[in-house]
mmCIF file of C-alpha atoms and ligand atoms in Angstrom:
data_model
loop_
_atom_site.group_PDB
_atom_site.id
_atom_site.type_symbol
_atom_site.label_atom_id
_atom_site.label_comp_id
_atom_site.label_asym_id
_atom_site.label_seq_id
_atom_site.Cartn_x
_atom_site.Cartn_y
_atom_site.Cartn_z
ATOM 1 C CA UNK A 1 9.908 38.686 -23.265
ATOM 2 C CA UNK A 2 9.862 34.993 -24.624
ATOM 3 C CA UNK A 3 10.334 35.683 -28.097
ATOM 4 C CA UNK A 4 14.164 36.275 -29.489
ATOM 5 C CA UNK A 5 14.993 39.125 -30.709
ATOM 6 C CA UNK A 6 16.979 39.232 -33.937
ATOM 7 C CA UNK A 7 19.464 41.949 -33.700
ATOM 8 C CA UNK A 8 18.868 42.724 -37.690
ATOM 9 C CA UNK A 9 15.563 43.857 -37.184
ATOM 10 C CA UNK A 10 13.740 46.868 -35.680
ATOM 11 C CA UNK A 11 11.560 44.912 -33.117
ATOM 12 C CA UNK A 12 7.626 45.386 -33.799
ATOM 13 C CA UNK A 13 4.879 46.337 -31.664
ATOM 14 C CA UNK A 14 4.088 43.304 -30.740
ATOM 15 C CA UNK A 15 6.976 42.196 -29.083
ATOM 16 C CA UNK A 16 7.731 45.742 -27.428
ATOM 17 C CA UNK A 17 4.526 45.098 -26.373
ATOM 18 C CA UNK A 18 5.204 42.165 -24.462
ATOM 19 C CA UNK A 19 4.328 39.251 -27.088
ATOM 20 C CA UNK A 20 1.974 36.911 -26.494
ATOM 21 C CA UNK A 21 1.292 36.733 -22.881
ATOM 22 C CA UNK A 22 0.819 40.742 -22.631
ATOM 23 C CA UNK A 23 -1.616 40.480 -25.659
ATOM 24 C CA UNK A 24 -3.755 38.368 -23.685
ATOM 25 C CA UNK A 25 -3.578 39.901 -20.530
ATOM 26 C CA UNK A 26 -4.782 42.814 -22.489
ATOM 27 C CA UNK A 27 -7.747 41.081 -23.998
ATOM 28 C CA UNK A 28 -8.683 39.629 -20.966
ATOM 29 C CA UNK A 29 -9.100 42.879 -19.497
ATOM 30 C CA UNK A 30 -10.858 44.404 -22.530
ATOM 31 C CA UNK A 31 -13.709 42.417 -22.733
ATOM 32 C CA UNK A 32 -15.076 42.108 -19.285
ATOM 33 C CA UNK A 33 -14.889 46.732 -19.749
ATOM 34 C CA UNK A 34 -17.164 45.968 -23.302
ATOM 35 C CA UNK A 35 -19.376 43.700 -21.792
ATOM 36 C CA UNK A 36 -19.736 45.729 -18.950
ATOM 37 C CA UNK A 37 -20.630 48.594 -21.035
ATOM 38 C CA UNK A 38 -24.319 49.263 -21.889
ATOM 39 C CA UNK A 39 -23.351 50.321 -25.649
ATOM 40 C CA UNK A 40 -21.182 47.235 -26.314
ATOM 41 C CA UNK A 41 -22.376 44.844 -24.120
ATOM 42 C CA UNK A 42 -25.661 43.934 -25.443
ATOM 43 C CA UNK A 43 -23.834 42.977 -29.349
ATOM 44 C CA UNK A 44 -21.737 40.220 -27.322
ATOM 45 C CA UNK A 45 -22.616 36.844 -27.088
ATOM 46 C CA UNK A 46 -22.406 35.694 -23.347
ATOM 47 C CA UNK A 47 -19.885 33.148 -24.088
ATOM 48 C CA UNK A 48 -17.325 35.658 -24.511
ATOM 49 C CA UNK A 49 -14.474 33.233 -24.848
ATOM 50 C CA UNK A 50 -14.508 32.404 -28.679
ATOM 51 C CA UNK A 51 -14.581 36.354 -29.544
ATOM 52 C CA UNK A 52 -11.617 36.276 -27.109
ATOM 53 C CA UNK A 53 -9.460 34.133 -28.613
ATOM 54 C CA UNK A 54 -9.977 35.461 -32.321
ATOM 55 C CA UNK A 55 -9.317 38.788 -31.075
ATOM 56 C CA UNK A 56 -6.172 37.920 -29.309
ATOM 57 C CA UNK A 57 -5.283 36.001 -32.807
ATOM 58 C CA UNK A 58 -5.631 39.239 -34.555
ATOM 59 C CA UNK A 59 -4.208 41.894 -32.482
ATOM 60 C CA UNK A 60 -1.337 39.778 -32.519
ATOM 61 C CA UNK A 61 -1.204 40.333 -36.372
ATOM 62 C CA UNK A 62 -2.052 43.598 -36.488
ATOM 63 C CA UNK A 63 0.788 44.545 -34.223
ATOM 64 C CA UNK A 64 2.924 42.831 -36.010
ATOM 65 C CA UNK A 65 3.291 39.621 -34.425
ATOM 66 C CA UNK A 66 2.860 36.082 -36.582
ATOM 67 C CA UNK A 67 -0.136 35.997 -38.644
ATOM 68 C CA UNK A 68 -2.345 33.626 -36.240
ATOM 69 C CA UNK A 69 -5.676 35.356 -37.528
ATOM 70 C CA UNK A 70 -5.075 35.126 -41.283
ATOM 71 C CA UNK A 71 -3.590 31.695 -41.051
ATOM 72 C CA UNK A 72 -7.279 30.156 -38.963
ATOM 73 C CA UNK A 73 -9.680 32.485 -40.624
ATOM 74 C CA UNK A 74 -8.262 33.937 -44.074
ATOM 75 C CA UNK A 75 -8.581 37.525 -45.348
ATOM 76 C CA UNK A 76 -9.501 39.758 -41.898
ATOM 77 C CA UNK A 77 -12.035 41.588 -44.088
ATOM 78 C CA UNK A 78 -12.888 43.084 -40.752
ATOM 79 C CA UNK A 79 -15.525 46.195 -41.794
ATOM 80 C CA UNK A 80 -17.702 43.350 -43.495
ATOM 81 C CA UNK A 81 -17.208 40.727 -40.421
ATOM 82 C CA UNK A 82 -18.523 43.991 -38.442
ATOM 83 C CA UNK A 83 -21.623 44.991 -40.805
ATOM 84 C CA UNK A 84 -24.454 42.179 -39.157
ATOM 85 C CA UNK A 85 -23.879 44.726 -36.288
ATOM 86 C CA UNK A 86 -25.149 48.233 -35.933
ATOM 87 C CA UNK A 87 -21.881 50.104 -35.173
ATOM 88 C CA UNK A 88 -22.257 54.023 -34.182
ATOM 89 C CA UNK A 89 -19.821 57.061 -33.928
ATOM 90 C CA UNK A 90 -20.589 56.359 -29.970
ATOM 91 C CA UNK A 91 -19.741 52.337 -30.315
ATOM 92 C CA UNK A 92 -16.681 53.000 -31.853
ATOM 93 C CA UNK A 93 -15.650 55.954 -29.189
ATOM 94 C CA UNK A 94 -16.808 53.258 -26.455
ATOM 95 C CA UNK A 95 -14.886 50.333 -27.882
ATOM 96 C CA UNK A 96 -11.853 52.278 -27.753
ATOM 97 C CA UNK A 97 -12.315 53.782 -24.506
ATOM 98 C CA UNK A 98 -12.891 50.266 -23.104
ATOM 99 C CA UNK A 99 -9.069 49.457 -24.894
ATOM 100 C CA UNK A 100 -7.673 52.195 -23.457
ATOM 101 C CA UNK A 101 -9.032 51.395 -19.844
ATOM 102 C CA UNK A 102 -7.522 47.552 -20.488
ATOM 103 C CA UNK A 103 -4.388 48.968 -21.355
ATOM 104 C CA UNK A 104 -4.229 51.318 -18.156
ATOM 105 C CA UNK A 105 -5.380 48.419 -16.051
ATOM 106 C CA UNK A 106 -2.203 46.164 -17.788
ATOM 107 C CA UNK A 107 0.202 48.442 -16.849
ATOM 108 C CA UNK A 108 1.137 48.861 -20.747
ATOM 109 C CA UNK A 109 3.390 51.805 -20.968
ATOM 110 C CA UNK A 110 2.266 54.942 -21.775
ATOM 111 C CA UNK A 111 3.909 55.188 -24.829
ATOM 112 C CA UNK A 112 2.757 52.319 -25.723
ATOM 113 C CA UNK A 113 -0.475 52.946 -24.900
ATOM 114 C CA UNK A 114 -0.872 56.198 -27.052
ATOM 115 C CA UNK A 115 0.863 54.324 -29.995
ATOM 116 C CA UNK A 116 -1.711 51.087 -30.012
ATOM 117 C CA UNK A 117 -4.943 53.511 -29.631
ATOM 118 C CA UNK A 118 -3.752 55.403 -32.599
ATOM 119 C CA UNK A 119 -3.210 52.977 -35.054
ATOM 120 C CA UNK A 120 -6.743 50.899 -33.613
ATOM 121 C CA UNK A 121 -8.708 54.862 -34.042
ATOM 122 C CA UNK A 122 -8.579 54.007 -37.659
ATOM 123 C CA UNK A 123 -9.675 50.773 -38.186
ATOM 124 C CA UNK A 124 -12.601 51.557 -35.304
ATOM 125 C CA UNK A 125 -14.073 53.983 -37.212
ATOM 126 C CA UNK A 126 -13.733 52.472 -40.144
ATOM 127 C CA UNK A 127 -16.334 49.625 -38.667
ATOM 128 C CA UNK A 128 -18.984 52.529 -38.479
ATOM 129 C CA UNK A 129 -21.706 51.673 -40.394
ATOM 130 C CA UNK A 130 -24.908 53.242 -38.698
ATOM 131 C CA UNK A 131 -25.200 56.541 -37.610
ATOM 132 C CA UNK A 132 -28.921 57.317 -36.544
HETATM 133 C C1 HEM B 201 -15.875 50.157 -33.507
HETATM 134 C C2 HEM B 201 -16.399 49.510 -32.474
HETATM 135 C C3 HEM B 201 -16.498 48.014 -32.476
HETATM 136 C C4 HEM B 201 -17.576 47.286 -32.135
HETATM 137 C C5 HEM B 201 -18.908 47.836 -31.639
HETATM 138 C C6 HEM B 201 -17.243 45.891 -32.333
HETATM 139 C C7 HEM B 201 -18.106 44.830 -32.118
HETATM 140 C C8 HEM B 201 -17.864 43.535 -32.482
HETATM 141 C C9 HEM B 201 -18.830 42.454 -32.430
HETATM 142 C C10 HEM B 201 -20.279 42.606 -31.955
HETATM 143 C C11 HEM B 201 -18.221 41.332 -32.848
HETATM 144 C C12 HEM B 201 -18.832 39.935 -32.999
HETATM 145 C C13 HEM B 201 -18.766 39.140 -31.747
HETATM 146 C C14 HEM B 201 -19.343 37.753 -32.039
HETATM 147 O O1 HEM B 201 -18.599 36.903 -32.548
HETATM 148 O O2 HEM B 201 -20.525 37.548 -31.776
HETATM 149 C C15 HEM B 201 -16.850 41.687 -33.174
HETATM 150 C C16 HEM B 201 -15.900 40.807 -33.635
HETATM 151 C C17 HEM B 201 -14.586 41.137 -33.816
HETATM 152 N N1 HEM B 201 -14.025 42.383 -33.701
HETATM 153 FE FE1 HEM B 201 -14.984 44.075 -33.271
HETATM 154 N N2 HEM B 201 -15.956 45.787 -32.777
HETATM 155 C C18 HEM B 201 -15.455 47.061 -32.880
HETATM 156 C C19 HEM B 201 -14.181 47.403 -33.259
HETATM 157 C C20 HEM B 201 -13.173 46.525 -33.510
HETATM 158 C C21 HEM B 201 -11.798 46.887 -33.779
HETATM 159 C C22 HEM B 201 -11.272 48.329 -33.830
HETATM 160 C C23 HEM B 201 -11.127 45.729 -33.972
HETATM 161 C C24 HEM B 201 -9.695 45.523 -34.286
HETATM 162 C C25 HEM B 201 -8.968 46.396 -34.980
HETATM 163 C C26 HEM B 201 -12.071 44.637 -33.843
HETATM 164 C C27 HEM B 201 -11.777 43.302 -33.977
HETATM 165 C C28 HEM B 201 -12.692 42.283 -33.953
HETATM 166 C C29 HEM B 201 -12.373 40.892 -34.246
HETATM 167 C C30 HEM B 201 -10.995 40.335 -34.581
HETATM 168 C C31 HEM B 201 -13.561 40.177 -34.157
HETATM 169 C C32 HEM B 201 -13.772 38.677 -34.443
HETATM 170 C C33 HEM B 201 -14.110 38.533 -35.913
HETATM 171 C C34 HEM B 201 -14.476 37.128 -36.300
HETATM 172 O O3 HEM B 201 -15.618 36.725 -36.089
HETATM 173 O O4 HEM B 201 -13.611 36.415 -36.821
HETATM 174 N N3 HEM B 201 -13.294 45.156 -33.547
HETATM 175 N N4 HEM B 201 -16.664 43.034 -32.937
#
């Protein structure tokens, strides 16, 4: 781990995580899973690259790492940056089963693991904002 680690504080998830570097491993595995998927991939651009980097950006936040996301982009507002796209019960399950595959294929510990995908369940579903 690159970042220090001051003694006063309980570290976050972020840096049990790994920090930065383990953040984007992750993401890097995540989104060749969602393109690959035939629920996800067809709402992804084919330059995937920009969607990577602002999602890096804002897991980092959200786990409690500096506020990169916020900082370039303001106020997440992340269930109206999600409502141009039709987002099902299924897309939702999919997404996170694609982030749970990424985490498996990073080696994240399992603890870890179970932690991250419950505190991203909430948000996910939150997103949903079509169900045919
Ligand atoms: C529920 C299933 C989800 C689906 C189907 C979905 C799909 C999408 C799509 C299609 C985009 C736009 C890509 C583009 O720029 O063209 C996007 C952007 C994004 N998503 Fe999701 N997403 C989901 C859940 C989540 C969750 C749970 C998070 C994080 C908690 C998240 C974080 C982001 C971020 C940070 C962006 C970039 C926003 C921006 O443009 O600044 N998404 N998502």
């Amino acid at each position: 781990m690159s970042e220090q680690q001051d003694s006063q504080k309980p570290m976050s998830p972020y840096q049990a995580i790994g920090g930065e570097a383990a953040i984007r491993r992750l993401v890097e595995a995540f989104y060749p899973l969602v393109q690959a998927h035939p629920l996800l991939g067809p709402l992804f651009p084919v330059n995937i690259e920009p969607v990577m980097e602002k999602q890096i950006m804002f897991l980092t936040q959200f786990f409690g790492g500096p506020s990169l996301y916020s900082d370039q982009y303001g106020h997440p507002m992340m269930r109206a940056r999600h409502l141009p796209f039709e987002i099902t019960p299924q897309r939702a399950e999919a997404w996170l089963g694609c982030m749970k595959l990424a985490m498996e294929q990073t080696g994240l510990e399992p603890e870890l693991q179970s932690f991250m995908l419950e505190r991203l369940q909430g948000p996910a579903h939150h997103f949903v904002n079509s169900n045919p």
